[in-house]
Amino acid sequence: PLEDVICVWFFLGGVLSVMYRGFARFIRGKAFSFLFLFVSILFIGYLSFRLGALFEYFTSCQIHALLLFIACVIFGYMLFYANSGKAEKRTYKLYSICSVALCFALNMAVCFLLFDFIKIFVPFETVGFYVIPAIVAVCLSIYGFVHAKRVQLKTYRVQMVHCNKKIRLALLSDIHFGTFIDKKQLRKIIDTVNNSNCDYVMIAGDTFDVDAFWHCNLAELSAELQKLRPHQKTYAALGNHDPQSVNPKIIDFFQAAHIDLLVDEAVETQDFTIIGRDDITTNPGRKALSNILCKTHSDKPIIVIDHNPVGIDESVQNKVDLVLCGHTHQGQFFPVTLFTKWSYGKRGFYGCYKTNHTTSIVSSGAGFFQMPMRTGTNSEVVLIDLEAH
């Protein structure tokens, strides 16, 4: 049966994660993308079969083929949209609707699969019982939509050498403005930051959602970001969903928002040397951190803003004091949380870790993208209270 095939794929993934040392690189590579596509097709067939059987049980109408066709059209459209080379994509509103539908579909498939697993131990014959996981999936999706909109505070205390007073940083990452994060939600994020009484705001990339820079109201967004009120200043780095750093329009945007955008460069403040890295995904040939550091001449603590946590190792090697990252969303929702943790490892997945001299913090993000729900993770603003060592 198809559900047995899917169970086998999950089992093999778990075995590989334990046995194959290069599994993290494998997940981030192209081979996994093809594997993911294949498993997604299996899920589409499985979900169409289960929903069709349930619908037939209550109505005596066979719609398996119709459901499969609809699912394939939606999934195919989303793949085409995501991989289109066009900067401005005119059907982004339709894409948003399909993303919401995909949330329900994913939760439905997972709940059906778990129900099939339970059926191994508690056998039953009536197809009508599958209405239970269907209802659970709908409730789980609604919870995920509502929960994603809640902005929570996550606080860490970090001791730092050469830090001669208490300083509070607010870390924002992965706002993803432009699709599901609108002006109202952005204001909620900004109010959370302003109420925290922070000294500096650090934005660790992905201010914009996928290609949203080209269709959102930039003047309106920059006016909202101007409302950030740290005691000192706001600094930002770019992420993989932001326009590339070679685009002068993104530089102009952050200037209009009164935010210092750092692209492989360092700036010295009264308290720190702050370095903003260009995103490694969009610019694999970015400057080496050592080349940036050699141009700095200060004994002040060094803070690196680097969107992708794969750069943490380089910060550790160069003995920076604090590196701030985002990108992973902590997986955002189950079961993506599992693959994300396997891909980036415990330190790069989420949280605060000390490695030798360097403290690294990875945020789950203030916003969300592609599928507007969170289950098992939070939309968060991270507060970092720095204290003398």
CSV table of C-alpha atoms in Angstrom, one decimal:
chain,number,residue,atom,x,y,z
A,1,PRO,CA,0.0,0.0,0.0
A,2,LEU,CA,1.1,3.6,-0.6
A,3,GLU,CA,1.1,4.5,3.0
A,4,ASP,CA,3.6,1.7,3.7
A,5,VAL,CA,5.9,3.1,1.0
A,6,ILE,CA,5.8,6.5,2.7
A,7,CYS,CA,6.5,5.0,6.1
A,8,VAL,CA,9.5,3.2,4.6
A,9,TRP,CA,10.8,6.6,3.2
A,10,PHE,CA,10.5,8.2,6.7
A,11,PHE,CA,12.3,5.2,8.3
A,12,LEU,CA,15.1,5.4,5.7
A,13,GLY,CA,15.5,9.1,6.4
A,14,GLY,CA,15.9,8.4,10.1
A,15,VAL,CA,18.5,5.7,9.5
A,16,LEU,CA,20.5,7.9,7.1
A,17,SER,CA,20.5,10.8,9.6
A,18,VAL,CA,22.3,8.5,12.1
A,19,MET,CA,24.6,6.6,9.8
A,20,TYR,CA,25.6,9.0,7.1
A,21,ARG,CA,28.0,11.7,8.4
A,22,GLY,CA,27.4,13.9,5.3
A,23,PHE,CA,23.6,13.8,5.7
A,24,ALA,CA,23.4,17.6,6.6
A,25,ARG,CA,25.1,18.5,3.3
A,26,PHE,CA,22.9,16.0,1.5
A,27,ILE,CA,19.7,17.6,2.7
A,28,ARG,CA,21.0,21.1,1.6
A,29,GLY,CA,22.0,19.8,-1.8
A,30,LYS,CA,20.2,19.3,-5.1
A,31,ALA,CA,19.9,15.5,-4.7
A,32,PHE,CA,17.6,16.0,-1.7
A,33,SER,CA,15.5,18.4,-3.7
A,34,PHE,CA,14.8,15.6,-6.3
A,35,LEU,CA,14.1,13.2,-3.4
A,36,PHE,CA,11.8,15.7,-1.8
A,37,LEU,CA,9.9,16.1,-5.1
A,38,PHE,CA,9.5,12.4,-5.4
A,39,VAL,CA,8.2,12.0,-1.9
A,40,SER,CA,5.9,15.0,-2.4
A,41,ILE,CA,4.3,13.2,-5.4
A,42,LEU,CA,3.8,10.1,-3.2
A,43,PHE,CA,2.1,12.3,-0.6
A,44,ILE,CA,-0.2,13.8,-3.3
A,45,GLY,CA,-1.2,10.4,-4.4
A,46,TYR,CA,-1.7,9.2,-0.9
A,47,LEU,CA,-3.8,12.2,0.2
A,48,SER,CA,-6.0,12.0,-2.9
A,49,PHE,CA,-6.6,8.3,-2.2
A,50,ARG,CA,-7.5,8.9,1.5
A,51,LEU,CA,-9.7,11.9,0.9
A,52,GLY,CA,-11.4,10.2,-2.1
A,53,ALA,CA,-12.2,7.1,-0.1
A,54,LEU,CA,-13.6,9.2,2.7
A,55,PHE,CA,-15.7,11.3,0.3
A,56,GLU,CA,-17.0,8.1,-1.4
A,57,TYR,CA,-17.9,6.6,2.0
A,58,PHE,CA,-20.3,9.5,2.8
A,59,THR,CA,-21.5,10.4,-0.7
A,60,SER,CA,-21.0,7.2,-2.8
A,61,CYS,CA,-19.3,9.5,-5.4
A,62,GLN,CA,-15.8,8.6,-6.7
A,63,ILE,CA,-13.6,11.6,-7.0
A,64,HIS,CA,-10.1,10.1,-6.5
A,65,ALA,CA,-9.0,11.1,-10.0
A,66,LEU,CA,-10.4,14.6,-9.7
A,67,LEU,CA,-8.7,15.2,-6.4
A,68,LEU,CA,-5.4,13.9,-7.8
A,69,PHE,CA,-5.7,16.2,-10.8
A,70,ILE,CA,-6.4,19.3,-8.6
A,71,ALA,CA,-3.6,18.5,-6.3
A,72,CYS,CA,-1.1,18.0,-9.2
A,73,VAL,CA,-2.2,21.3,-10.8
A,74,ILE,CA,-1.8,23.2,-7.5
A,75,PHE,CA,1.6,21.6,-6.7
A,76,GLY,CA,2.8,22.0,-10.3
A,77,TYR,CA,1.8,25.7,-10.3
A,78,MET,CA,3.6,26.3,-7.0
A,79,LEU,CA,6.8,24.7,-8.3
A,80,PHE,CA,6.7,26.7,-11.5
A,81,TYR,CA,6.1,29.9,-9.6
A,82,ALA,CA,8.9,29.3,-7.1
A,83,ASN,CA,11.4,28.4,-9.8
A,84,SER,CA,10.4,31.2,-12.3
A,85,GLY,CA,13.3,33.5,-13.1
A,86,LYS,CA,11.0,36.5,-13.3
A,87,ALA,CA,11.6,39.2,-10.7
A,88,GLU,CA,8.0,40.4,-10.7
A,89,LYS,CA,5.5,37.6,-10.5
A,90,ARG,CA,2.0,38.7,-11.3
A,91,THR,CA,0.2,35.8,-9.7
A,92,TYR,CA,1.6,36.1,-6.2
A,93,LYS,CA,-1.9,36.5,-4.8
A,94,LEU,CA,-3.0,33.1,-6.3
A,95,TYR,CA,0.3,31.7,-5.0
A,96,SER,CA,-0.7,32.8,-1.5
A,97,ILE,CA,-4.1,31.1,-1.7
A,98,CYS,CA,-2.4,27.9,-2.9
A,99,SER,CA,0.0,28.2,0.1
A,100,VAL,CA,-2.9,28.2,2.5
A,101,ALA,CA,-4.4,25.2,0.7
A,102,LEU,CA,-1.1,23.4,1.0
A,103,CYS,CA,-1.1,24.0,4.8
A,104,PHE,CA,-4.3,22.0,5.0
A,105,ALA,CA,-3.0,19.4,2.6
A,106,LEU,CA,0.2,18.8,4.5
A,107,ASN,CA,-1.5,18.5,7.9
A,108,MET,CA,-4.1,16.2,6.4
A,109,ALA,CA,-1.5,13.9,4.9
A,110,VAL,CA,0.5,13.7,8.2
A,111,CYS,CA,-2.6,13.1,10.3
A,112,PHE,CA,-3.9,10.4,7.9
A,113,LEU,CA,-0.4,8.8,7.9
A,114,LEU,CA,-0.3,8.8,11.7
A,115,PHE,CA,-3.8,7.3,11.8
A,116,ASP,CA,-2.7,4.5,9.4
A,117,PHE,CA,0.2,3.8,11.8
A,118,ILE,CA,-2.2,3.6,14.8
A,119,LYS,CA,-4.4,1.3,12.7
A,120,ILE,CA,-1.6,-1.3,12.8
A,121,PHE,CA,-2.1,-1.7,16.5
A,122,VAL,CA,-5.8,-0.9,16.7
A,123,PRO,CA,-7.3,-2.4,13.5
A,124,PHE,CA,-10.7,-1.2,12.3
A,125,GLU,CA,-12.5,-1.7,9.0
A,126,THR,CA,-14.8,1.3,8.6
A,127,VAL,CA,-13.4,4.0,6.4
A,128,GLY,CA,-15.6,6.6,8.1
A,129,PHE,CA,-13.2,6.6,11.1
A,130,TYR,CA,-10.8,8.6,8.8
A,131,VAL,CA,-13.0,11.6,9.5
A,132,ILE,CA,-11.2,11.9,12.9
A,133,PRO,CA,-7.7,12.7,11.4
A,134,ALA,CA,-9.4,15.0,8.9
A,135,ILE,CA,-11.0,17.0,11.7
A,136,VAL,CA,-7.7,17.0,13.7
A,137,ALA,CA,-5.8,18.3,10.6
A,138,VAL,CA,-8.3,21.2,10.1
A,139,CYS,CA,-8.0,22.2,13.8
A,140,LEU,CA,-4.2,21.9,13.6
A,141,SER,CA,-4.1,24.1,10.5
A,142,ILE,CA,-6.3,26.8,12.1
A,143,TYR,CA,-4.2,26.7,15.2
A,144,GLY,CA,-1.0,27.1,13.1
A,145,PHE,CA,-2.5,30.1,11.3
A,146,VAL,CA,-3.4,31.9,14.5
A,147,HIS,CA,-0.3,30.9,16.4
A,148,ALA,CA,2.0,32.2,13.6
A,149,LYS,CA,0.6,35.7,14.1
A,150,ARG,CA,1.6,35.8,17.8
A,151,VAL,CA,4.9,37.5,18.3
A,152,GLN,CA,6.7,36.2,21.4
A,153,LEU,CA,9.8,37.3,23.2
A,154,LYS,CA,12.8,35.1,23.7
A,155,THR,CA,15.5,36.3,26.1
A,156,TYR,CA,19.1,35.2,26.4
A,157,ARG,CA,21.8,36.5,28.8
A,158,VAL,CA,25.3,36.5,27.3
A,159,GLN,CA,28.5,37.3,29.1
A,160,MET,CA,31.0,39.1,26.9
A,161,VAL,CA,34.7,40.0,27.4
A,162,HIS,CA,35.4,43.8,27.2
A,163,CYS,CA,31.7,44.6,27.7
A,164,ASN,CA,31.9,47.2,30.4
A,165,LYS,CA,28.1,47.8,30.9
A,166,LYS,CA,24.8,46.1,30.4
A,167,ILE,CA,23.5,46.4,26.9
A,168,ARG,CA,20.3,45.0,25.4
A,169,LEU,CA,20.1,43.9,21.7
A,170,ALA,CA,16.9,43.1,19.9
A,171,LEU,CA,17.4,40.5,17.1
A,172,LEU,CA,14.9,40.5,14.2
A,173,SER,CA,15.2,37.9,11.5
A,174,ASP,CA,13.0,36.6,8.7
A,175,ILE,CA,10.3,39.2,8.8
A,176,HIS,CA,9.3,38.1,5.3
A,177,PHE,CA,7.2,41.2,4.6
A,178,GLY,CA,5.0,41.3,1.5
A,179,THR,CA,2.9,38.2,1.3
A,180,PHE,CA,1.5,37.0,4.6
A,181,ILE,CA,3.2,39.6,6.8
A,182,ASP,CA,1.3,42.8,6.1
A,183,LYS,CA,1.6,46.3,7.7
A,184,LYS,CA,-0.6,45.3,10.7
A,185,GLN,CA,1.6,42.3,11.5
A,186,LEU,CA,4.8,44.4,11.0
A,187,ARG,CA,3.5,47.0,13.5
A,188,LYS,CA,3.0,44.2,16.0
A,189,ILE,CA,6.6,43.1,15.5
A,190,ILE,CA,7.9,46.7,15.8
A,191,ASP,CA,5.8,47.4,18.9
A,192,THR,CA,7.3,44.3,20.5
A,193,VAL,CA,10.8,45.6,19.8
A,194,ASN,CA,10.0,49.1,21.0
A,195,ASN,CA,8.5,47.9,24.3
A,196,SER,CA,11.6,45.9,25.1
A,197,ASN,CA,13.7,49.1,25.8
A,198,CYS,CA,16.6,47.9,23.7
A,199,ASP,CA,19.8,49.7,22.9
A,200,TYR,CA,20.4,48.3,19.4
A,201,VAL,CA,18.3,46.5,16.8
A,202,MET,CA,19.9,43.9,14.6
A,203,ILE,CA,18.1,42.6,11.5
A,204,ALA,CA,19.5,39.3,10.4
A,205,GLY,CA,18.2,39.1,6.8
A,206,ASP,CA,15.0,38.2,4.9
A,207,THR,CA,13.2,41.5,5.6
A,208,PHE,CA,11.3,40.7,2.4
A,209,ASP,CA,9.3,37.6,1.4
A,210,VAL,CA,10.0,35.6,-1.8
A,211,ASP,CA,10.3,38.3,-4.5
A,212,ALA,CA,8.0,40.6,-2.5
A,213,PHE,CA,10.5,43.5,-3.0
A,214,TRP,CA,9.1,43.9,-6.5
A,215,HIS,CA,5.4,44.2,-5.7
A,216,CYS,CA,5.1,45.6,-2.1
A,217,ASN,CA,4.8,49.3,-1.2
A,218,LEU,CA,8.4,50.2,-0.4
A,219,ALA,CA,7.6,53.7,0.8
A,220,GLU,CA,5.0,52.4,3.2
A,221,LEU,CA,7.4,49.7,4.5
A,222,SER,CA,10.3,52.0,5.0
A,223,ALA,CA,8.0,54.4,6.9
A,224,GLU,CA,7.0,51.6,9.2
A,225,LEU,CA,10.6,50.5,9.8
A,226,GLN,CA,11.5,54.1,10.7
A,227,LYS,CA,9.3,53.5,13.8
A,228,LEU,CA,11.9,51.2,15.3
A,229,ARG,CA,13.2,53.1,18.4
A,230,PRO,CA,16.4,51.6,19.9
A,231,HIS,CA,18.4,53.9,22.1
A,232,GLN,CA,21.3,53.7,19.6
A,233,LYS,CA,20.8,52.5,16.0
A,234,THR,CA,19.4,49.7,13.8
A,235,TYR,CA,21.8,47.6,11.7
A,236,ALA,CA,20.9,45.0,9.1
A,237,ALA,CA,22.3,42.3,6.8
A,238,LEU,CA,20.7,40.7,3.8
A,239,GLY,CA,19.1,37.2,3.5
A,240,ASN,CA,18.5,34.9,0.6
A,241,HIS,CA,15.0,36.2,-0.1
A,242,ASP,CA,16.1,39.9,-0.2
A,243,PRO,CA,17.3,41.4,-3.4
A,244,GLN,CA,21.0,40.8,-4.0
A,245,SER,CA,23.4,43.4,-2.6
A,246,VAL,CA,24.5,44.5,-6.1
A,247,ASN,CA,21.0,45.9,-6.6
A,248,PRO,CA,21.2,49.7,-5.7
A,249,LYS,CA,17.5,49.7,-5.0
A,250,ILE,CA,17.9,47.6,-1.8
A,251,ILE,CA,20.6,50.0,-0.6
A,252,ASP,CA,18.3,53.0,-1.2
A,253,PHE,CA,15.5,51.2,0.6
A,254,PHE,CA,17.4,50.7,3.9
A,255,GLN,CA,18.7,54.2,3.7
A,256,ALA,CA,15.1,55.5,3.5
A,257,ALA,CA,14.2,53.3,6.4
A,258,HIS,CA,17.1,54.9,8.5
A,259,ILE,CA,18.7,51.5,8.9
A,260,ASP,CA,22.5,50.9,8.4
A,261,LEU,CA,22.8,48.0,5.9
A,262,LEU,CA,26.1,46.3,6.2
A,263,VAL,CA,27.3,44.2,3.2
A,264,ASP,CA,30.6,42.4,4.1
A,265,GLU,CA,31.7,45.5,6.0
A,266,ALA,CA,32.3,46.6,9.6
A,267,VAL,CA,31.2,49.6,11.5
A,268,GLU,CA,32.4,50.7,14.9
A,269,THR,CA,29.9,52.0,17.5
A,270,GLN,CA,30.6,53.3,21.0
A,271,ASP,CA,30.1,49.7,22.3
A,272,PHE,CA,31.0,47.2,19.5
A,273,THR,CA,32.5,46.5,16.2
A,274,ILE,CA,29.5,45.3,14.1
A,275,ILE,CA,30.0,43.2,10.9
A,276,GLY,CA,27.2,42.5,8.5
A,277,ARG,CA,27.8,39.6,6.1
A,278,ASP,CA,26.4,39.3,2.6
A,279,ASP,CA,24.2,36.3,2.2
A,280,ILE,CA,26.2,33.1,1.3
A,281,THR,CA,23.3,31.7,-0.8
A,282,THR,CA,23.0,34.6,-3.1
A,283,ASN,CA,26.7,35.5,-3.0
A,284,PRO,CA,28.8,32.3,-2.5
A,285,GLY,CA,31.9,34.4,-3.3
A,286,ARG,CA,31.4,36.9,-0.5
A,287,LYS,CA,34.4,38.3,1.3
A,288,ALA,CA,36.1,36.1,3.9
A,289,LEU,CA,35.4,37.1,7.4
A,290,SER,CA,39.2,37.3,8.1
A,291,ASN,CA,39.5,39.9,5.3
A,292,ILE,CA,36.9,42.1,6.9
A,293,LEU,CA,38.3,41.7,10.4
A,294,CYS,CA,41.8,42.7,9.3
A,295,LYS,CA,40.5,46.2,8.5
A,296,THR,CA,39.2,46.7,12.0
A,297,HIS,CA,41.4,48.1,14.7
A,298,SER,CA,39.6,48.0,18.1
A,299,ASP,CA,39.5,45.9,21.2
A,300,LYS,CA,35.7,46.3,21.4
A,301,PRO,CA,33.5,43.1,21.3
A,302,ILE,CA,32.8,41.9,17.8
A,303,ILE,CA,29.3,41.1,16.7
A,304,VAL,CA,28.6,39.5,13.3
A,305,ILE,CA,25.2,39.5,11.7
A,306,ASP,CA,25.0,36.6,9.3
A,307,HIS,CA,21.7,35.4,8.0
A,308,ASN,CA,22.6,31.8,7.3
A,309,PRO,CA,23.9,29.8,10.3
A,310,VAL,CA,26.3,27.8,8.0
A,311,GLY,CA,28.6,30.8,8.6
A,312,ILE,CA,28.8,30.2,12.4
A,313,ASP,CA,32.0,28.0,11.9
A,314,GLU,CA,33.8,30.8,10.2
A,315,SER,CA,32.9,33.2,13.1
A,316,VAL,CA,34.2,30.6,15.6
A,317,GLN,CA,37.4,30.2,13.7
A,318,ASN,CA,37.9,34.0,13.8
A,319,LYS,CA,37.1,34.3,17.5
A,320,VAL,CA,34.3,36.8,17.2
A,321,ASP,CA,32.3,37.4,20.3
A,322,LEU,CA,28.7,37.0,19.1
A,323,VAL,CA,27.2,35.9,15.8
A,324,LEU,CA,23.5,36.5,15.1
A,325,CYS,CA,21.6,34.3,12.6
A,326,GLY,CA,18.2,33.4,11.3
A,327,HIS,CA,17.1,31.6,8.1
A,328,THR,CA,16.1,28.2,9.5
A,329,HIS,CA,12.7,29.4,11.0
A,330,GLN,CA,13.4,26.5,13.4
A,331,GLY,CA,11.6,24.4,10.8
A,332,GLN,CA,8.4,26.5,11.2
A,333,PHE,CA,6.2,23.4,11.3
A,334,PHE,CA,6.2,19.6,11.6
A,335,PRO,CA,7.6,17.6,9.9
A,336,VAL,CA,9.9,20.2,8.3
A,337,THR,CA,11.3,20.8,11.8
A,338,LEU,CA,13.0,17.4,11.7
A,339,PHE,CA,14.7,17.9,8.3
A,340,THR,CA,15.8,21.4,9.3
A,341,LYS,CA,17.4,20.1,12.5
A,342,TRP,CA,19.1,17.3,10.6
A,343,SER,CA,20.3,19.8,8.0
A,344,TYR,CA,21.8,22.4,10.2
A,345,GLY,CA,22.7,20.5,13.4
A,346,LYS,CA,21.7,21.4,16.9
A,347,ARG,CA,23.7,24.6,17.0
A,348,GLY,CA,22.7,25.9,13.6
A,349,PHE,CA,19.1,24.9,14.0
A,350,TYR,CA,17.9,27.1,16.8
A,351,GLY,CA,19.0,28.7,20.1
A,352,CYS,CA,22.0,30.0,21.9
A,353,TYR,CA,25.3,28.1,22.1
A,354,LYS,CA,28.8,28.9,23.3
A,355,THR,CA,31.6,27.4,21.1
A,356,ASN,CA,35.1,28.3,22.5
A,357,HIS,CA,35.2,32.1,22.5
A,358,THR,CA,32.1,32.6,20.4
A,359,THR,CA,28.4,32.8,21.3
A,360,SER,CA,26.0,32.0,18.5
A,361,ILE,CA,22.3,32.8,18.5
A,362,VAL,CA,19.9,31.5,15.8
A,363,SER,CA,16.4,32.9,15.8
A,364,SER,CA,13.2,31.1,14.6
A,365,GLY,CA,12.3,34.5,13.0
A,366,ALA,CA,9.7,37.2,13.6
A,367,GLY,CA,7.7,36.2,10.6
A,368,PHE,CA,7.0,33.2,8.4
A,369,PHE,CA,7.0,32.4,4.7
A,370,GLN,CA,5.5,30.2,2.0
A,371,MET,CA,3.1,28.3,4.3
A,372,PRO,CA,1.6,30.8,6.8
A,373,MET,CA,1.5,28.6,9.9
A,374,ARG,CA,3.6,27.6,12.8
A,375,THR,CA,3.3,24.3,14.8
A,376,GLY,CA,5.8,23.5,17.4
A,377,THR,CA,7.7,26.8,16.8
A,378,ASN,CA,7.1,30.5,17.6
A,379,SER,CA,7.4,33.8,15.7
A,380,GLU,CA,9.8,35.6,18.0
A,381,VAL,CA,11.7,38.8,18.7
A,382,VAL,CA,15.0,37.8,20.5
A,383,LEU,CA,16.3,40.0,23.3
A,384,ILE,CA,20.0,39.6,24.2
A,385,ASP,CA,21.2,41.1,27.5
A,386,LEU,CA,24.9,41.5,27.3
A,387,GLU,CA,26.9,41.6,30.6
A,388,ALA,CA,30.5,41.9,31.5
A,389,HIS,CA,32.3,38.6,31.8
